[in-house]
Amino acid sequence: MPDLLTHVLFAYVVGAAAVWWTGRPDRCLPAVLVGAAAPDAMKATVLLDVVAGTAVGVPYSFWGLHTLGGVVVLSGIGAVTLRASDRRAGLAFLVCGGVTHLLLDAFVVRVDGVAPPYLFPVSGWLPPAANLYTSTDLWTIPAALALAVPVWVARRRRAAG
Amino acid sequence: MALCVAAAALVVGFGAQFNGTDAYPDAGAIDADYDAHVGETVHVWGEVTATDDGRVVVTADSLSLRVTDPTAADVEVGDQVQVYGELAPDRRLVTVAYDVQSPDSLNAMYAVSVAGIALAGGAFLRRWRVDLDRRAFVPREGE
């Protein structure tokens, strides 16, 4: 839950490393960026004030999508929008992006010192909050740019020659 | 279809496991039977709704609490706050820790987040296009 620009820039760095490491084509890289934005799709329910509650007697919480399980399911939904031959790689790179999202969110300030159960439904473990930044601490953007810009320049140079 | 069912299962499963727990204190439930919760340590995300007489009131759902911190000098009505502390009688909260986010800073966060979504979407559509016949994203030529 830093801002989504920080998430996407950080995902770019991880995605660049992932395509380099796996030797997959460059078209896989944007899937990491999209995957990194996907977990915050549920924030629409926060803005609409319906994020959690009870409906017809059934408790629900859209925070369930902002978890490891949510990353896998949302990435699966994203992957089936790709042509069949790209789905497997697309899924992997979307999940990669989603995991970077949860990783950065583990460092968000929680004044009770406890981060949410991001490993749900694998585990209900509440990790200690790293309390490094809040969603409105925009210094994370220059920090992410300091990582992303050199990577972007290096990739341009490599592509050029 | 199976993926949509899985998504729904996550939403319900998470609610069943965590709604109203220590991890996700249910402000409405505290409000419904306040006296039973006195002495409990809670983490509430709410909004500053009053700063009269130097006393700050934080409201989450139907629950309004007078908090020891932040003080009126630290916040303005409309600020979003997370407060952690112990519930005391008469709807007071003895604050252990808190964090404040102003509406302006939240708006700035939303603005740059839209830029982030545009960056991710733009980067994707630069290398992929919609194939209407196959109803799927396919790589652009040369990708």
mmCIF file with all atom_site columns, C-alpha atoms in Angstrom, chain B residues 18-137:
data_model
loop_
_atom_site.group_PDB
_atom_site.id
_atom_site.type_symbol
_atom_site.label_atom_id
_atom_site.label_alt_id
_atom_site.label_comp_id
_atom_site.label_asym_id
_atom_site.label_entity_id
_atom_site.label_seq_id
_atom_site.pdbx_PDB_ins_code
_atom_site.Cartn_x
_atom_site.Cartn_y
_atom_site.Cartn_z
_atom_site.occupancy
_atom_site.B_iso_or_equiv
_atom_site.pdbx_formal_charge
_atom_site.auth_seq_id
_atom_site.auth_comp_id
_atom_site.auth_asym_id
_atom_site.auth_atom_id
_atom_site.pdbx_PDB_model_num
ATOM 1   C CA . PHE B 1 18  ? -10.817 -12.381 10.119  1.00 0.00 ? 18  PHE B CA 1
ATOM 2   C CA . ASN B 1 19  ? -13.905 -10.126 10.343  1.00 0.00 ? 19  ASN B CA 1
ATOM 3   C CA . GLY B 1 20  ? -14.336 -8.976  13.926  1.00 0.00 ? 20  GLY B CA 1
ATOM 4   C CA . THR B 1 21  ? -11.062 -10.500 15.116  1.00 0.00 ? 21  THR B CA 1
ATOM 5   C CA . ASP B 1 22  ? -8.149  -8.837  16.865  1.00 0.00 ? 22  ASP B CA 1
ATOM 6   C CA . ALA B 1 23  ? -6.532  -8.450  13.463  1.00 0.00 ? 23  ALA B CA 1
ATOM 7   C CA . TYR B 1 24  ? -9.557  -6.678  12.008  1.00 0.00 ? 24  TYR B CA 1
ATOM 8   C CA . PRO B 1 25  ? -11.459 -5.108  14.920  1.00 0.00 ? 25  PRO B CA 1
ATOM 9   C CA . ASP B 1 26  ? -15.068 -4.573  13.996  1.00 0.00 ? 26  ASP B CA 1
ATOM 10  C CA . ALA B 1 27  ? -15.909 -1.015  15.033  1.00 0.00 ? 27  ALA B CA 1
ATOM 11  C CA . GLY B 1 28  ? -19.627 -1.667  14.655  1.00 0.00 ? 28  GLY B CA 1
ATOM 12  C CA . ALA B 1 29  ? -19.506 -4.607  17.067  1.00 0.00 ? 29  ALA B CA 1
ATOM 13  C CA . ILE B 1 30  ? -17.576 -2.557  19.641  1.00 0.00 ? 30  ILE B CA 1
ATOM 14  C CA . ASP B 1 31  ? -20.179 0.193   19.352  1.00 0.00 ? 31  ASP B CA 1
ATOM 15  C CA . ALA B 1 32  ? -23.068 -2.263  19.771  1.00 0.00 ? 32  ALA B CA 1
ATOM 16  C CA . ASP B 1 33  ? -21.826 -3.433  23.187  1.00 0.00 ? 33  ASP B CA 1
ATOM 17  C CA . TYR B 1 34  ? -19.213 -0.890  24.242  1.00 0.00 ? 34  TYR B CA 1
ATOM 18  C CA . ASP B 1 35  ? -19.023 -1.683  27.939  1.00 0.00 ? 35  ASP B CA 1
ATOM 19  C CA . ALA B 1 36  ? -18.155 -5.321  27.214  1.00 0.00 ? 36  ALA B CA 1
ATOM 20  C CA . HIS B 1 37  ? -15.091 -4.177  25.262  1.00 0.00 ? 37  HIS B CA 1
ATOM 21  C CA . VAL B 1 38  ? -13.663 -1.757  27.845  1.00 0.00 ? 38  VAL B CA 1
ATOM 22  C CA . GLY B 1 39  ? -10.072 -2.722  28.636  1.00 0.00 ? 39  GLY B CA 1
ATOM 23  C CA . GLU B 1 40  ? -9.486  -4.309  25.234  1.00 0.00 ? 40  GLU B CA 1
ATOM 24  C CA . THR B 1 41  ? -6.649  -3.203  23.014  1.00 0.00 ? 41  THR B CA 1
ATOM 25  C CA . VAL B 1 42  ? -7.898  -2.244  19.569  1.00 0.00 ? 42  VAL B CA 1
ATOM 26  C CA . HIS B 1 43  ? -6.633  -0.916  16.254  1.00 0.00 ? 43  HIS B CA 1
ATOM 27  C CA . VAL B 1 44  ? -9.142  1.422   14.626  1.00 0.00 ? 44  VAL B CA 1
ATOM 28  C CA . TRP B 1 45  ? -8.966  3.077   11.201  1.00 0.00 ? 45  TRP B CA 1
ATOM 29  C CA . GLY B 1 46  ? -11.266 6.100   11.225  1.00 0.00 ? 46  GLY B CA 1
ATOM 30  C CA . GLU B 1 47  ? -11.795 9.760   10.526  1.00 0.00 ? 47  GLU B CA 1
ATOM 31  C CA . VAL B 1 48  ? -11.361 12.772  12.758  1.00 0.00 ? 48  VAL B CA 1
ATOM 32  C CA . THR B 1 49  ? -14.915 14.073  13.198  1.00 0.00 ? 49  THR B CA 1
ATOM 33  C CA . ALA B 1 50  ? -14.441 16.681  15.941  1.00 0.00 ? 50  ALA B CA 1
ATOM 34  C CA . THR B 1 51  ? -11.676 18.597  17.700  1.00 0.00 ? 51  THR B CA 1
ATOM 35  C CA . ASP B 1 52  ? -13.806 20.556  20.173  1.00 0.00 ? 52  ASP B CA 1
ATOM 36  C CA . ASP B 1 53  ? -12.196 21.755  23.431  1.00 0.00 ? 53  ASP B CA 1
ATOM 37  C CA . GLY B 1 54  ? -8.907  20.253  22.334  1.00 0.00 ? 54  GLY B CA 1
ATOM 38  C CA . ARG B 1 55  ? -10.406 16.768  22.416  1.00 0.00 ? 55  ARG B CA 1
ATOM 39  C CA . VAL B 1 56  ? -10.123 14.730  19.252  1.00 0.00 ? 56  VAL B CA 1
ATOM 40  C CA . VAL B 1 57  ? -12.966 12.407  18.265  1.00 0.00 ? 57  VAL B CA 1
ATOM 41  C CA . VAL B 1 58  ? -12.264 9.559   15.849  1.00 0.00 ? 58  VAL B CA 1
ATOM 42  C CA . THR B 1 59  ? -15.200 7.873   14.126  1.00 0.00 ? 59  THR B CA 1
ATOM 43  C CA . ALA B 1 60  ? -15.185 4.477   12.423  1.00 0.00 ? 60  ALA B CA 1
ATOM 44  C CA . ASP B 1 61  ? -18.523 3.119   11.207  1.00 0.00 ? 61  ASP B CA 1
ATOM 45  C CA . SER B 1 62  ? -20.931 3.967   14.032  1.00 0.00 ? 62  SER B CA 1
ATOM 46  C CA . LEU B 1 63  ? -18.201 4.003   16.694  1.00 0.00 ? 63  LEU B CA 1
ATOM 47  C CA . SER B 1 64  ? -16.952 7.376   17.954  1.00 0.00 ? 64  SER B CA 1
ATOM 48  C CA . LEU B 1 65  ? -14.061 7.526   20.417  1.00 0.00 ? 65  LEU B CA 1
ATOM 49  C CA . ARG B 1 66  ? -12.402 10.421  22.240  1.00 0.00 ? 66  ARG B CA 1
ATOM 50  C CA . VAL B 1 67  ? -8.703  9.704   21.902  1.00 0.00 ? 67  VAL B CA 1
ATOM 51  C CA . THR B 1 68  ? -5.822  10.853  24.115  1.00 0.00 ? 68  THR B CA 1
ATOM 52  C CA . ASP B 1 69  ? -3.592  11.175  21.044  1.00 0.00 ? 69  ASP B CA 1
ATOM 53  C CA . PRO B 1 70  ? -3.365  12.698  18.507  1.00 0.00 ? 70  PRO B CA 1
ATOM 54  C CA . THR B 1 71  ? -4.275  16.056  20.065  1.00 0.00 ? 71  THR B CA 1
ATOM 55  C CA . ALA B 1 72  ? -6.235  18.847  18.398  1.00 0.00 ? 72  ALA B CA 1
ATOM 56  C CA . ALA B 1 73  ? -2.949  20.520  17.467  1.00 0.00 ? 73  ALA B CA 1
ATOM 57  C CA . ASP B 1 74  ? -1.955  17.478  15.411  1.00 0.00 ? 74  ASP B CA 1
ATOM 58  C CA . VAL B 1 75  ? -5.063  16.997  13.268  1.00 0.00 ? 75  VAL B CA 1
ATOM 59  C CA . GLU B 1 76  ? -7.961  18.643  11.484  1.00 0.00 ? 76  GLU B CA 1
ATOM 60  C CA . VAL B 1 77  ? -11.522 17.396  11.001  1.00 0.00 ? 77  VAL B CA 1
ATOM 61  C CA . GLY B 1 78  ? -11.558 15.090  7.987   1.00 0.00 ? 78  GLY B CA 1
ATOM 62  C CA . ASP B 1 79  ? -8.091  13.627  8.527   1.00 0.00 ? 79  ASP B CA 1
ATOM 63  C CA . GLN B 1 80  ? -7.861  9.851   8.269   1.00 0.00 ? 80  GLN B CA 1
ATOM 64  C CA . VAL B 1 81  ? -6.200  8.222   11.263  1.00 0.00 ? 81  VAL B CA 1
ATOM 65  C CA . GLN B 1 82  ? -5.250  4.817   12.523  1.00 0.00 ? 82  GLN B CA 1
ATOM 66  C CA . VAL B 1 83  ? -5.145  4.617   16.302  1.00 0.00 ? 83  VAL B CA 1
ATOM 67  C CA . TYR B 1 84  ? -3.979  1.767   18.491  1.00 0.00 ? 84  TYR B CA 1
ATOM 68  C CA . GLY B 1 85  ? -4.719  1.725   22.168  1.00 0.00 ? 85  GLY B CA 1
ATOM 69  C CA . GLU B 1 86  ? -6.903  0.600   25.060  1.00 0.00 ? 86  GLU B CA 1
ATOM 70  C CA . LEU B 1 87  ? -10.650 1.214   25.279  1.00 0.00 ? 87  LEU B CA 1
ATOM 71  C CA . ALA B 1 88  ? -11.569 3.112   28.448  1.00 0.00 ? 88  ALA B CA 1
ATOM 72  C CA . PRO B 1 89  ? -15.030 3.839   29.942  1.00 0.00 ? 89  PRO B CA 1
ATOM 73  C CA . ASP B 1 90  ? -17.160 6.591   28.397  1.00 0.00 ? 90  ASP B CA 1
ATOM 74  C CA . ARG B 1 91  ? -15.957 5.873   24.869  1.00 0.00 ? 91  ARG B CA 1
ATOM 75  C CA . ARG B 1 92  ? -12.416 7.005   25.366  1.00 0.00 ? 92  ARG B CA 1
ATOM 76  C CA . LEU B 1 93  ? -9.311  5.475   23.855  1.00 0.00 ? 93  LEU B CA 1
ATOM 77  C CA . VAL B 1 94  ? -5.961  5.655   25.613  1.00 0.00 ? 94  VAL B CA 1
ATOM 78  C CA . THR B 1 95  ? -3.710  5.869   22.578  1.00 0.00 ? 95  THR B CA 1
ATOM 79  C CA . VAL B 1 96  ? -0.504  3.869   22.360  1.00 0.00 ? 96  VAL B CA 1
ATOM 80  C CA . ALA B 1 97  ? 0.347   4.774   18.760  1.00 0.00 ? 97  ALA B CA 1
ATOM 81  C CA . TYR B 1 98  ? -1.283  6.603   15.867  1.00 0.00 ? 98  TYR B CA 1
ATOM 82  C CA . ASP B 1 99  ? -0.736  7.765   12.299  1.00 0.00 ? 99  ASP B CA 1
ATOM 83  C CA . VAL B 1 100 ? -2.489  10.611  10.458  1.00 0.00 ? 100 VAL B CA 1
ATOM 84  C CA . GLN B 1 101 ? -3.140  11.073  6.755   1.00 0.00 ? 101 GLN B CA 1
ATOM 85  C CA . SER B 1 102 ? -4.669  14.335  5.501   1.00 0.00 ? 102 SER B CA 1
ATOM 86  C CA . PRO B 1 103 ? -7.253  14.349  2.691   1.00 0.00 ? 103 PRO B CA 1
ATOM 87  C CA . ASP B 1 104 ? -4.778  16.355  0.549   1.00 0.00 ? 104 ASP B CA 1
ATOM 88  C CA . SER B 1 105 ? -2.059  13.738  0.947   1.00 0.00 ? 105 SER B CA 1
ATOM 89  C CA . LEU B 1 106 ? -4.555  10.977  0.141   1.00 0.00 ? 106 LEU B CA 1
ATOM 90  C CA . ASN B 1 107 ? -5.662  12.814  -3.008  1.00 0.00 ? 107 ASN B CA 1
ATOM 91  C CA . ALA B 1 108 ? -2.022  13.144  -4.075  1.00 0.00 ? 108 ALA B CA 1
ATOM 92  C CA . MET B 1 109 ? -1.570  9.404   -3.476  1.00 0.00 ? 109 MET B CA 1
ATOM 93  C CA . TYR B 1 110 ? -4.609  8.630   -5.648  1.00 0.00 ? 110 TYR B CA 1
ATOM 94  C CA . ALA B 1 111 ? -3.324  10.935  -8.404  1.00 0.00 ? 111 ALA B CA 1
ATOM 95  C CA . VAL B 1 112 ? 0.088   9.272   -8.623  1.00 0.00 ? 112 VAL B CA 1
ATOM 96  C CA . SER B 1 113 ? -1.608  5.863   -8.362  1.00 0.00 ? 113 SER B CA 1
ATOM 97  C CA . VAL B 1 114 ? -3.612  6.690   -11.489 1.00 0.00 ? 114 VAL B CA 1
ATOM 98  C CA . ALA B 1 115 ? -0.268  7.489   -13.150 1.00 0.00 ? 115 ALA B CA 1
ATOM 99  C CA . GLY B 1 116 ? 0.983   4.082   -12.031 1.00 0.00 ? 116 GLY B CA 1
ATOM 100 C CA . ILE B 1 117 ? -2.046  2.324   -13.539 1.00 0.00 ? 117 ILE B CA 1
ATOM 101 C CA . ALA B 1 118 ? -1.536  4.291   -16.773 1.00 0.00 ? 118 ALA B CA 1
ATOM 102 C CA . LEU B 1 119 ? 2.128   3.281   -16.840 1.00 0.00 ? 119 LEU B CA 1
ATOM 103 C CA . ALA B 1 120 ? 1.318   -0.410  -16.382 1.00 0.00 ? 120 ALA B CA 1
ATOM 104 C CA . GLY B 1 121 ? -1.560  -0.319  -18.881 1.00 0.00 ? 121 GLY B CA 1
ATOM 105 C CA . GLY B 1 122 ? 0.438   1.669   -21.416 1.00 0.00 ? 122 GLY B CA 1
ATOM 106 C CA . ALA B 1 123 ? 3.454   -0.622  -21.155 1.00 0.00 ? 123 ALA B CA 1
ATOM 107 C CA . PHE B 1 124 ? 1.195   -3.639  -21.658 1.00 0.00 ? 124 PHE B CA 1
ATOM 108 C CA . LEU B 1 125 ? -0.678  -2.206  -24.663 1.00 0.00 ? 125 LEU B CA 1
ATOM 109 C CA . ARG B 1 126 ? 2.582   -1.181  -26.308 1.00 0.00 ? 126 ARG B CA 1
ATOM 110 C CA . ARG B 1 127 ? 3.447   -4.862  -26.702 1.00 0.00 ? 127 ARG B CA 1
ATOM 111 C CA . TRP B 1 128 ? 0.013   -6.467  -26.822 1.00 0.00 ? 128 TRP B CA 1
ATOM 112 C CA . ARG B 1 129 ? -3.182  -5.786  -28.764 1.00 0.00 ? 129 ARG B CA 1
ATOM 113 C CA . VAL B 1 130 ? -6.722  -7.115  -28.631 1.00 0.00 ? 130 VAL B CA 1
ATOM 114 C CA . ASP B 1 131 ? -7.518  -9.732  -31.288 1.00 0.00 ? 131 ASP B CA 1
ATOM 115 C CA . LEU B 1 132 ? -11.286 -9.463  -31.661 1.00 0.00 ? 132 LEU B CA 1
ATOM 116 C CA . ASP B 1 133 ? -11.560 -12.766 -33.551 1.00 0.00 ? 133 ASP B CA 1
ATOM 117 C CA . ARG B 1 134 ? -9.857  -14.732 -30.811 1.00 0.00 ? 134 ARG B CA 1
ATOM 118 C CA . ARG B 1 135 ? -11.190 -12.449 -28.066 1.00 0.00 ? 135 ARG B CA 1
ATOM 119 C CA . ALA B 1 136 ? -7.763  -12.405 -26.466 1.00 0.00 ? 136 ALA B CA 1
ATOM 120 C CA . PHE B 1 137 ? -4.663  -10.256 -26.097 1.00 0.00 ? 137 PHE B CA 1
#
